[in-house]
Amino acid sequence: MRDQELTRVVDVEGAVDKLVELYDRSAELARTVLEDGTYEAYRDVVYPKLVVDVKEWHPIDRSEPFGYVDEAGRYSATLSKPHLMRAYLLEQLTRLTGNYPCDIYVGPSEVRIPPEYIRGVEGISEARRAGDAAECIPRPTLDHVHDGIVDSDWDAFHGPEKPLFHFGPQRFDIACARIEHYTGIEVESLQKYILFTNYDMHTTEFVSFGVEQLAADDSRYTSLVLPSGSRISRDHAARLDDTDLDLGSKYQMPRYDLCTRDGDGITMLNIGVGPSNAKTITDCLAVLRPEAWIMIGHCAGLDGRMRIGDLILGNAYQRKDGILDERIARDIPIPAVPEIQRTLESSVEAIYGDDKSLMRTGTVLSTDDRNWEWKTPRELWEWLRGSTAAAVDMESCALATNGYRYRIPYGTLLSVSDLPLHAVPKLPAQAQAFYSNSKQAHVMCAVRAVEVMARNPERLRTRKLRRTIGEVPFR
């Protein structure tokens, strides 16, 4: 039993250092084993395990947003790539051990790492053909990829050890692999604040902002990573004309990382159209525990008093997309996150001025049918009867519901691009004129908002997304 190899660690930083050391040692052993053909030794290529024994429960500050437990006992997590999560692990362990008397243990787990999830490993095909020795080398398996902890399954919380973290190691690994598959960029540069769009014009505006920021003497940003994997440094940005940049991407969801030293910069992702895309990428991003994600997209306005270009700040979500109904029942409300709402509202006022008619808060209705407005008048009447929705889009409800599900603060700032119920459907000429006039201000409202959030991330540490039952100590 590898649990006998757990070693008590006296301080939080030492525990995180040990996790990183154990994982790196396993990764290096995997490279050596597959290069040399000594496959039996692969049995020692295992994920590291973190155990926290909470020795005594007592009441703590009721405002604590995480780092609390309902009872004393043993809490554990088997982790992958702890170097990616170093700052997060330090913060979470510091919070937990500051609230209760705890003993921390670190050691190898019993779970072997599939070589496909280790960067820089070669010789996997040869190992798979190595007869009986190949049994030592695990394959990636979806049997170990699940959201039982996140979704509060009974068995996940009623074993001899309670979970510390939301995800198992292979769930973490496949999510990281898919982020790289969809975006083309390694996960290491992904930032803590994420903006979603489905328009190239928004990403172009974001790149222009990023280059301008990098060229400024007082900028907190250190580099901009493009979907091609190329990195624009501050020195490069000062000599760069961003109109000459090739922003094309062969990947499904082009990603742009405006990086800081601490990783609290901004990532923008063009996720394409539809709730399935929104669910797919947030299922993956959630493992890295971002601080917040926000949708900046376009919508159909449902009120005849609206004008093209008006802004809708989503404060409720009417789920007609069906994409997450099996995970979060429709009768569970998806609340707005006030900390996000207030910041977005202030940002709009700062950029657009005091014109109160320009923006309204309201319910966003999301559908999986892009041509929803092609229903007959009677069908539309029945579809919307009783609804207070101000806007219809395709992605906002999936992004909000997965934010709720994964305990990641979320928000939606949409711009009205058409009024189909009032004889203003989205047609090419009008759409292009609207895009040209609205794109920069729309993007900058969201960018300014996340910059404000990044100055004081504690404001986002909300208890509103924590579960009544089935909650883990970590954020």
JSON list of C-alpha atoms in Angstrom, two decimals, residues 171-350:
[
{"chain": "A", "resi": 171, "resn": "ARG", "atom": "CA", "xyz": [-10.07, 14.07, -15.40]},
{"chain": "A", "resi": 172, "resn": "PHE", "atom": "CA", "xyz": [-7.54, 16.88, -14.93]},
{"chain": "A", "resi": 173, "resn": "ASP", "atom": "CA", "xyz": [-5.20, 15.47, -17.54]},
{"chain": "A", "resi": 174, "resn": "ILE", "atom": "CA", "xyz": [-7.75, 14.93, -20.28]},
{"chain": "A", "resi": 175, "resn": "ALA", "atom": "CA", "xyz": [-9.11, 18.44, -19.70]},
{"chain": "A", "resi": 176, "resn": "CYS", "atom": "CA", "xyz": [-5.64, 19.95, -20.15]},
{"chain": "A", "resi": 177, "resn": "ALA", "atom": "CA", "xyz": [-5.06, 17.85, -23.26]},
{"chain": "A", "resi": 178, "resn": "ARG", "atom": "CA", "xyz": [-8.35, 18.98, -24.78]},
{"chain": "A", "resi": 179, "resn": "ILE", "atom": "CA", "xyz": [-7.67, 22.64, -24.03]},
{"chain": "A", "resi": 180, "resn": "GLU", "atom": "CA", "xyz": [-4.49, 22.30, -26.04]},
{"chain": "A", "resi": 181, "resn": "HIS", "atom": "CA", "xyz": [-6.30, 20.34, -28.75]},
{"chain": "A", "resi": 182, "resn": "TYR", "atom": "CA", "xyz": [-9.05, 22.94, -29.21]},
{"chain": "A", "resi": 183, "resn": "THR", "atom": "CA", "xyz": [-6.95, 26.08, -28.75]},
{"chain": "A", "resi": 184, "resn": "GLY", "atom": "CA", "xyz": [-3.51, 25.09, -30.02]},
{"chain": "A", "resi": 185, "resn": "ILE", "atom": "CA", "xyz": [-1.69, 26.60, -27.02]},
{"chain": "A", "resi": 186, "resn": "GLU", "atom": "CA", "xyz": [-0.19, 24.79, -24.06]},
{"chain": "A", "resi": 187, "resn": "VAL", "atom": "CA", "xyz": [-2.13, 25.25, -20.82]},
{"chain": "A", "resi": 188, "resn": "GLU", "atom": "CA", "xyz": [0.77, 26.85, -18.96]},
{"chain": "A", "resi": 189, "resn": "SER", "atom": "CA", "xyz": [-0.01, 30.33, -20.31]},
{"chain": "A", "resi": 190, "resn": "LEU", "atom": "CA", "xyz": [-3.75, 30.24, -19.59]},
{"chain": "A", "resi": 191, "resn": "GLN", "atom": "CA", "xyz": [-4.75, 33.17, -17.33]},
{"chain": "A", "resi": 192, "resn": "LYS", "atom": "CA", "xyz": [-7.14, 33.35, -14.39]},
{"chain": "A", "resi": 193, "resn": "TYR", "atom": "CA", "xyz": [-9.71, 35.67, -16.00]},
{"chain": "A", "resi": 194, "resn": "ILE", "atom": "CA", "xyz": [-11.43, 34.37, -19.12]},
{"chain": "A", "resi": 195, "resn": "LEU", "atom": "CA", "xyz": [-13.49, 36.16, -21.75]},
{"chain": "A", "resi": 196, "resn": "PHE", "atom": "CA", "xyz": [-15.57, 34.15, -24.21]},
{"chain": "A", "resi": 197, "resn": "THR", "atom": "CA", "xyz": [-16.67, 35.37, -27.61]},
{"chain": "A", "resi": 198, "resn": "ASN", "atom": "CA", "xyz": [-17.68, 33.89, -30.94]},
{"chain": "A", "resi": 199, "resn": "TYR", "atom": "CA", "xyz": [-16.37, 36.67, -33.16]},
{"chain": "A", "resi": 200, "resn": "ASP", "atom": "CA", "xyz": [-12.92, 37.15, -34.70]},
{"chain": "A", "resi": 201, "resn": "MET", "atom": "CA", "xyz": [-13.44, 40.91, -34.54]},
{"chain": "A", "resi": 202, "resn": "HIS", "atom": "CA", "xyz": [-13.51, 40.74, -30.74]},
{"chain": "A", "resi": 203, "resn": "THR", "atom": "CA", "xyz": [-10.25, 38.81, -30.60]},
{"chain": "A", "resi": 204, "resn": "THR", "atom": "CA", "xyz": [-8.68, 41.30, -33.03]},
{"chain": "A", "resi": 205, "resn": "GLU", "atom": "CA", "xyz": [-9.67, 44.17, -30.72]},
{"chain": "A", "resi": 206, "resn": "PHE", "atom": "CA", "xyz": [-8.30, 42.24, -27.76]},
{"chain": "A", "resi": 207, "resn": "VAL", "atom": "CA", "xyz": [-4.96, 41.72, -29.51]},
{"chain": "A", "resi": 208, "resn": "SER", "atom": "CA", "xyz": [-4.76, 45.44, -30.32]},
{"chain": "A", "resi": 209, "resn": "PHE", "atom": "CA", "xyz": [-5.40, 46.23, -26.67]},
{"chain": "A", "resi": 210, "resn": "GLY", "atom": "CA", "xyz": [-2.78, 43.69, -25.59]},
{"chain": "A", "resi": 211, "resn": "VAL", "atom": "CA", "xyz": [-0.07, 45.07, -27.90]},
{"chain": "A", "resi": 212, "resn": "GLU", "atom": "CA", "xyz": [-0.83, 48.60, -26.73]},
{"chain": "A", "resi": 213, "resn": "GLN", "atom": "CA", "xyz": [-0.60, 47.54, -23.10]},
{"chain": "A", "resi": 214, "resn": "LEU", "atom": "CA", "xyz": [2.66, 45.68, -23.58]},
{"chain": "A", "resi": 215, "resn": "ALA", "atom": "CA", "xyz": [4.22, 48.76, -25.17]},
{"chain": "A", "resi": 216, "resn": "ALA", "atom": "CA", "xyz": [3.30, 50.94, -22.16]},
{"chain": "A", "resi": 217, "resn": "ASP", "atom": "CA", "xyz": [5.98, 51.51, -19.53]},
{"chain": "A", "resi": 218, "resn": "ASP", "atom": "CA", "xyz": [3.67, 50.94, -16.56]},
{"chain": "A", "resi": 219, "resn": "SER", "atom": "CA", "xyz": [1.86, 47.83, -17.84]},
{"chain": "A", "resi": 220, "resn": "ARG", "atom": "CA", "xyz": [1.35, 44.84, -15.57]},
{"chain": "A", "resi": 221, "resn": "TYR", "atom": "CA", "xyz": [1.31, 42.54, -18.61]},
{"chain": "A", "resi": 222, "resn": "THR", "atom": "CA", "xyz": [4.44, 40.70, -19.65]},
{"chain": "A", "resi": 223, "resn": "SER", "atom": "CA", "xyz": [3.52, 38.97, -22.94]},
{"chain": "A", "resi": 224, "resn": "LEU", "atom": "CA", "xyz": [0.75, 38.08, -25.35]},
{"chain": "A", "resi": 225, "resn": "VAL", "atom": "CA", "xyz": [0.47, 34.49, -26.59]},
{"chain": "A", "resi": 226, "resn": "LEU", "atom": "CA", "xyz": [-1.28, 34.01, -29.94]},
{"chain": "A", "resi": 227, "resn": "PRO", "atom": "CA", "xyz": [-3.11, 30.91, -31.24]},
{"chain": "A", "resi": 228, "resn": "SER", "atom": "CA", "xyz": [-0.06, 30.03, -33.32]},
{"chain": "A", "resi": 229, "resn": "GLY", "atom": "CA", "xyz": [1.91, 29.67, -30.10]},
{"chain": "A", "resi": 230, "resn": "SER", "atom": "CA", "xyz": [4.05, 32.72, -30.88]},
{"chain": "A", "resi": 231, "resn": "ARG", "atom": "CA", "xyz": [4.67, 35.05, -27.96]},
{"chain": "A", "resi": 232, "resn": "ILE", "atom": "CA", "xyz": [4.84, 38.83, -28.18]},
{"chain": "A", "resi": 233, "resn": "SER", "atom": "CA", "xyz": [7.12, 40.22, -25.48]},
{"chain": "A", "resi": 234, "resn": "ARG", "atom": "CA", "xyz": [7.17, 43.77, -24.19]},
{"chain": "A", "resi": 235, "resn": "ASP", "atom": "CA", "xyz": [10.32, 44.54, -26.19]},
{"chain": "A", "resi": 236, "resn": "HIS", "atom": "CA", "xyz": [8.69, 43.15, -29.32]},
{"chain": "A", "resi": 237, "resn": "ALA", "atom": "CA", "xyz": [5.45, 45.05, -28.77]},
{"chain": "A", "resi": 238, "resn": "ALA", "atom": "CA", "xyz": [7.22, 48.42, -28.68]},
{"chain": "A", "resi": 239, "resn": "ARG", "atom": "CA", "xyz": [8.37, 47.87, -32.29]},
{"chain": "A", "resi": 240, "resn": "LEU", "atom": "CA", "xyz": [5.22, 46.15, -33.55]},
{"chain": "A", "resi": 241, "resn": "ASP", "atom": "CA", "xyz": [2.42, 47.29, -35.80]},
{"chain": "A", "resi": 242, "resn": "ASP", "atom": "CA", "xyz": [-0.40, 44.98, -34.71]},
{"chain": "A", "resi": 243, "resn": "THR", "atom": "CA", "xyz": [-2.08, 45.30, -38.12]},
{"chain": "A", "resi": 244, "resn": "ASP", "atom": "CA", "xyz": [0.77, 43.19, -39.51]},
{"chain": "A", "resi": 245, "resn": "LEU", "atom": "CA", "xyz": [0.08, 40.28, -37.17]},
{"chain": "A", "resi": 246, "resn": "ASP", "atom": "CA", "xyz": [-1.20, 37.03, -38.60]},
{"chain": "A", "resi": 247, "resn": "LEU", "atom": "CA", "xyz": [-4.10, 36.15, -36.30]},
{"chain": "A", "resi": 248, "resn": "GLY", "atom": "CA", "xyz": [-5.36, 33.23, -38.31]},
{"chain": "A", "resi": 249, "resn": "SER", "atom": "CA", "xyz": [-5.72, 29.89, -36.56]},
{"chain": "A", "resi": 250, "resn": "LYS", "atom": "CA", "xyz": [-6.19, 26.31, -37.70]},
{"chain": "A", "resi": 251, "resn": "TYR", "atom": "CA", "xyz": [-7.70, 25.42, -34.33]},
{"chain": "A", "resi": 252, "resn": "GLN", "atom": "CA", "xyz": [-11.37, 25.20, -33.46]},
{"chain": "A", "resi": 253, "resn": "MET", "atom": "CA", "xyz": [-11.26, 27.68, -30.57]},
{"chain": "A", "resi": 254, "resn": "PRO", "atom": "CA", "xyz": [-8.49, 30.28, -31.07]},
{"chain": "A", "resi": 255, "resn": "ARG", "atom": "CA", "xyz": [-7.08, 31.49, -27.76]},
{"chain": "A", "resi": 256, "resn": "TYR", "atom": "CA", "xyz": [-5.22, 34.66, -26.82]},
{"chain": "A", "resi": 257, "resn": "ASP", "atom": "CA", "xyz": [-3.42, 34.88, -23.47]},
{"chain": "A", "resi": 258, "resn": "LEU", "atom": "CA", "xyz": [-2.48, 38.35, -22.20]},
{"chain": "A", "resi": 259, "resn": "CYS", "atom": "CA", "xyz": [-0.12, 37.23, -19.45]},
{"chain": "A", "resi": 260, "resn": "THR", "atom": "CA", "xyz": [1.12, 38.63, -16.17]},
{"chain": "A", "resi": 261, "resn": "ARG", "atom": "CA", "xyz": [3.85, 37.31, -13.91]},
{"chain": "A", "resi": 262, "resn": "ASP", "atom": "CA", "xyz": [1.29, 35.90, -11.47]},
{"chain": "A", "resi": 263, "resn": "GLY", "atom": "CA", "xyz": [-1.08, 34.46, -14.06]},
{"chain": "A", "resi": 264, "resn": "ASP", "atom": "CA", "xyz": [-3.85, 36.92, -13.18]},
{"chain": "A", "resi": 265, "resn": "GLY", "atom": "CA", "xyz": [-4.06, 38.31, -16.70]},
{"chain": "A", "resi": 266, "resn": "ILE", "atom": "CA", "xyz": [-6.78, 37.82, -19.29]},
{"chain": "A", "resi": 267, "resn": "THR", "atom": "CA", "xyz": [-7.44, 34.97, -21.70]},
{"chain": "A", "resi": 268, "resn": "MET", "atom": "CA", "xyz": [-9.85, 35.48, -24.58]},
{"chain": "A", "resi": 269, "resn": "LEU", "atom": "CA", "xyz": [-11.33, 32.46, -26.36]},
{"chain": "A", "resi": 270, "resn": "ASN", "atom": "CA", "xyz": [-13.33, 32.38, -29.58]},
{"chain": "A", "resi": 271, "resn": "ILE", "atom": "CA", "xyz": [-15.49, 29.37, -28.75]},
{"chain": "A", "resi": 272, "resn": "GLY", "atom": "CA", "xyz": [-17.60, 29.40, -31.89]},
{"chain": "A", "resi": 273, "resn": "VAL", "atom": "CA", "xyz": [-21.37, 29.13, -31.93]},
{"chain": "A", "resi": 274, "resn": "GLY", "atom": "CA", "xyz": [-23.67, 27.03, -29.77]},
{"chain": "A", "resi": 275, "resn": "PRO", "atom": "CA", "xyz": [-24.19, 25.72, -26.24]},
{"chain": "A", "resi": 276, "resn": "SER", "atom": "CA", "xyz": [-22.34, 22.46, -26.94]},
{"chain": "A", "resi": 277, "resn": "ASN", "atom": "CA", "xyz": [-19.12, 24.37, -27.62]},
{"chain": "A", "resi": 278, "resn": "ALA", "atom": "CA", "xyz": [-19.67, 26.43, -24.48]},
{"chain": "A", "resi": 279, "resn": "LYS", "atom": "CA", "xyz": [-20.07, 23.31, -22.35]},
{"chain": "A", "resi": 280, "resn": "THR", "atom": "CA", "xyz": [-17.14, 21.53, -23.99]},
{"chain": "A", "resi": 281, "resn": "ILE", "atom": "CA", "xyz": [-14.56, 24.19, -23.27]},
{"chain": "A", "resi": 282, "resn": "THR", "atom": "CA", "xyz": [-15.78, 25.09, -19.78]},
{"chain": "A", "resi": 283, "resn": "ASP", "atom": "CA", "xyz": [-15.77, 21.41, -18.78]},
{"chain": "A", "resi": 284, "resn": "CYS", "atom": "CA", "xyz": [-12.05, 21.58, -19.51]},
{"chain": "A", "resi": 285, "resn": "LEU", "atom": "CA", "xyz": [-11.15, 25.05, -18.23]},
{"chain": "A", "resi": 286, "resn": "ALA", "atom": "CA", "xyz": [-12.78, 24.37, -14.86]},
{"chain": "A", "resi": 287, "resn": "VAL", "atom": "CA", "xyz": [-9.98, 22.04, -13.72]},
{"chain": "A", "resi": 288, "resn": "LEU", "atom": "CA", "xyz": [-7.55, 25.00, -13.68]},
{"chain": "A", "resi": 289, "resn": "ARG", "atom": "CA", "xyz": [-9.85, 26.91, -11.27]},
{"chain": "A", "resi": 290, "resn": "PRO", "atom": "CA", "xyz": [-10.04, 30.29, -13.04]},
{"chain": "A", "resi": 291, "resn": "GLU", "atom": "CA", "xyz": [-11.21, 33.24, -10.97]},
{"chain": "A", "resi": 292, "resn": "ALA", "atom": "CA", "xyz": [-14.05, 34.18, -13.34]},
{"chain": "A", "resi": 293, "resn": "TRP", "atom": "CA", "xyz": [-15.38, 33.81, -16.87]},
{"chain": "A", "resi": 294, "resn": "ILE", "atom": "CA", "xyz": [-17.56, 36.22, -18.82]},
{"chain": "A", "resi": 295, "resn": "MET", "atom": "CA", "xyz": [-19.42, 35.92, -22.12]},
{"chain": "A", "resi": 296, "resn": "ILE", "atom": "CA", "xyz": [-19.26, 38.91, -24.47]},
{"chain": "A", "resi": 297, "resn": "GLY", "atom": "CA", "xyz": [-21.49, 38.12, -27.42]},
{"chain": "A", "resi": 298, "resn": "HIS", "atom": "CA", "xyz": [-24.41, 39.29, -29.48]},
{"chain": "A", "resi": 299, "resn": "CYS", "atom": "CA", "xyz": [-28.07, 38.60, -28.95]},
{"chain": "A", "resi": 300, "resn": "ALA", "atom": "CA", "xyz": [-31.52, 39.16, -30.32]},
{"chain": "A", "resi": 301, "resn": "GLY", "atom": "CA", "xyz": [-33.37, 41.85, -28.41]},
{"chain": "A", "resi": 302, "resn": "LEU", "atom": "CA", "xyz": [-36.97, 41.05, -27.50]},
{"chain": "A", "resi": 303, "resn": "ASP", "atom": "CA", "xyz": [-38.22, 44.52, -26.56]},
{"chain": "A", "resi": 304, "resn": "GLY", "atom": "CA", "xyz": [-39.31, 46.87, -29.32]},
{"chain": "A", "resi": 305, "resn": "ARG", "atom": "CA", "xyz": [-37.93, 49.84, -27.38]},
{"chain": "A", "resi": 306, "resn": "MET", "atom": "CA", "xyz": [-34.40, 48.49, -27.76]},
{"chain": "A", "resi": 307, "resn": "ARG", "atom": "CA", "xyz": [-31.96, 49.75, -30.35]},
{"chain": "A", "resi": 308, "resn": "ILE", "atom": "CA", "xyz": [-29.23, 47.91, -32.20]},
{"chain": "A", "resi": 309, "resn": "GLY", "atom": "CA", "xyz": [-26.09, 48.16, -30.07]},
{"chain": "A", "resi": 310, "resn": "ASP", "atom": "CA", "xyz": [-27.86, 48.28, -26.71]},
{"chain": "A", "resi": 311, "resn": "LEU", "atom": "CA", "xyz": [-26.25, 46.19, -23.99]},
{"chain": "A", "resi": 312, "resn": "ILE", "atom": "CA", "xyz": [-27.89, 43.42, -21.97]},
{"chain": "A", "resi": 313, "resn": "LEU", "atom": "CA", "xyz": [-26.34, 42.51, -18.62]},
{"chain": "A", "resi": 314, "resn": "GLY", "atom": "CA", "xyz": [-27.69, 39.05, -17.85]},
{"chain": "A", "resi": 315, "resn": "ASN", "atom": "CA", "xyz": [-29.13, 38.76, -14.34]},
{"chain": "A", "resi": 316, "resn": "ALA", "atom": "CA", "xyz": [-31.12, 35.55, -14.88]},
{"chain": "A", "resi": 317, "resn": "TYR", "atom": "CA", "xyz": [-30.91, 32.60, -17.26]},
{"chain": "A", "resi": 318, "resn": "GLN", "atom": "CA", "xyz": [-33.82, 30.85, -18.96]},
{"chain": "A", "resi": 319, "resn": "ARG", "atom": "CA", "xyz": [-32.43, 27.51, -20.11]},
{"chain": "A", "resi": 320, "resn": "LYS", "atom": "CA", "xyz": [-33.95, 26.40, -23.40]},
{"chain": "A", "resi": 321, "resn": "ASP", "atom": "CA", "xyz": [-30.71, 24.87, -24.71]},
{"chain": "A", "resi": 322, "resn": "GLY", "atom": "CA", "xyz": [-31.05, 21.55, -22.83]},
{"chain": "A", "resi": 323, "resn": "ILE", "atom": "CA", "xyz": [-27.30, 21.02, -22.79]},
{"chain": "A", "resi": 324, "resn": "LEU", "atom": "CA", "xyz": [-26.78, 20.66, -19.01]},
{"chain": "A", "resi": 325, "resn": "ASP", "atom": "CA", "xyz": [-30.20, 19.44, -17.88]},
{"chain": "A", "resi": 326, "resn": "GLU", "atom": "CA", "xyz": [-28.79, 16.06, -16.81]},
{"chain": "A", "resi": 327, "resn": "ARG", "atom": "CA", "xyz": [-26.18, 17.75, -14.59]},
{"chain": "A", "resi": 328, "resn": "ILE", "atom": "CA", "xyz": [-28.14, 20.66, -13.12]},
{"chain": "A", "resi": 329, "resn": "ALA", "atom": "CA", "xyz": [-31.92, 20.23, -13.03]},
{"chain": "A", "resi": 330, "resn": "ARG", "atom": "CA", "xyz": [-33.91, 23.06, -14.57]},
{"chain": "A", "resi": 331, "resn": "ASP", "atom": "CA", "xyz": [-35.70, 23.72, -11.30]},
{"chain": "A", "resi": 332, "resn": "ILE", "atom": "CA", "xyz": [-32.38, 24.75, -9.69]},
{"chain": "A", "resi": 333, "resn": "PRO", "atom": "CA", "xyz": [-32.00, 28.52, -10.19]},
{"chain": "A", "resi": 334, "resn": "ILE", "atom": "CA", "xyz": [-28.80, 29.86, -11.73]},
{"chain": "A", "resi": 335, "resn": "PRO", "atom": "CA", "xyz": [-28.29, 33.13, -9.83]},
{"chain": "A", "resi": 336, "resn": "ALA", "atom": "CA", "xyz": [-26.47, 36.19, -11.05]},
{"chain": "A", "resi": 337, "resn": "VAL", "atom": "CA", "xyz": [-23.15, 36.78, -9.27]},
{"chain": "A", "resi": 338, "resn": "PRO", "atom": "CA", "xyz": [-23.43, 40.30, -7.79]},
{"chain": "A", "resi": 339, "resn": "GLU", "atom": "CA", "xyz": [-19.67, 40.80, -7.64]},
{"chain": "A", "resi": 340, "resn": "ILE", "atom": "CA", "xyz": [-19.50, 40.31, -11.42]},
{"chain": "A", "resi": 341, "resn": "GLN", "atom": "CA", "xyz": [-22.69, 42.27, -12.12]},
{"chain": "A", "resi": 342, "resn": "ARG", "atom": "CA", "xyz": [-21.62, 45.39, -10.25]},
{"chain": "A", "resi": 343, "resn": "THR", "atom": "CA", "xyz": [-18.20, 45.43, -11.86]},
{"chain": "A", "resi": 344, "resn": "LEU", "atom": "CA", "xyz": [-19.59, 45.03, -15.38]},
{"chain": "A", "resi": 345, "resn": "GLU", "atom": "CA", "xyz": [-22.18, 47.75, -14.77]},
{"chain": "A", "resi": 346, "resn": "SER", "atom": "CA", "xyz": [-19.52, 50.16, -13.52]},
{"chain": "A", "resi": 347, "resn": "SER", "atom": "CA", "xyz": [-17.35, 49.36, -16.51]},
{"chain": "A", "resi": 348, "resn": "VAL", "atom": "CA", "xyz": [-20.16, 50.11, -18.96]},
{"chain": "A", "resi": 349, "resn": "GLU", "atom": "CA", "xyz": [-20.81, 53.45, -17.25]},
{"chain": "A", "resi": 350, "resn": "ALA", "atom": "CA", "xyz": [-17.12, 54.34, -17.38]}
]
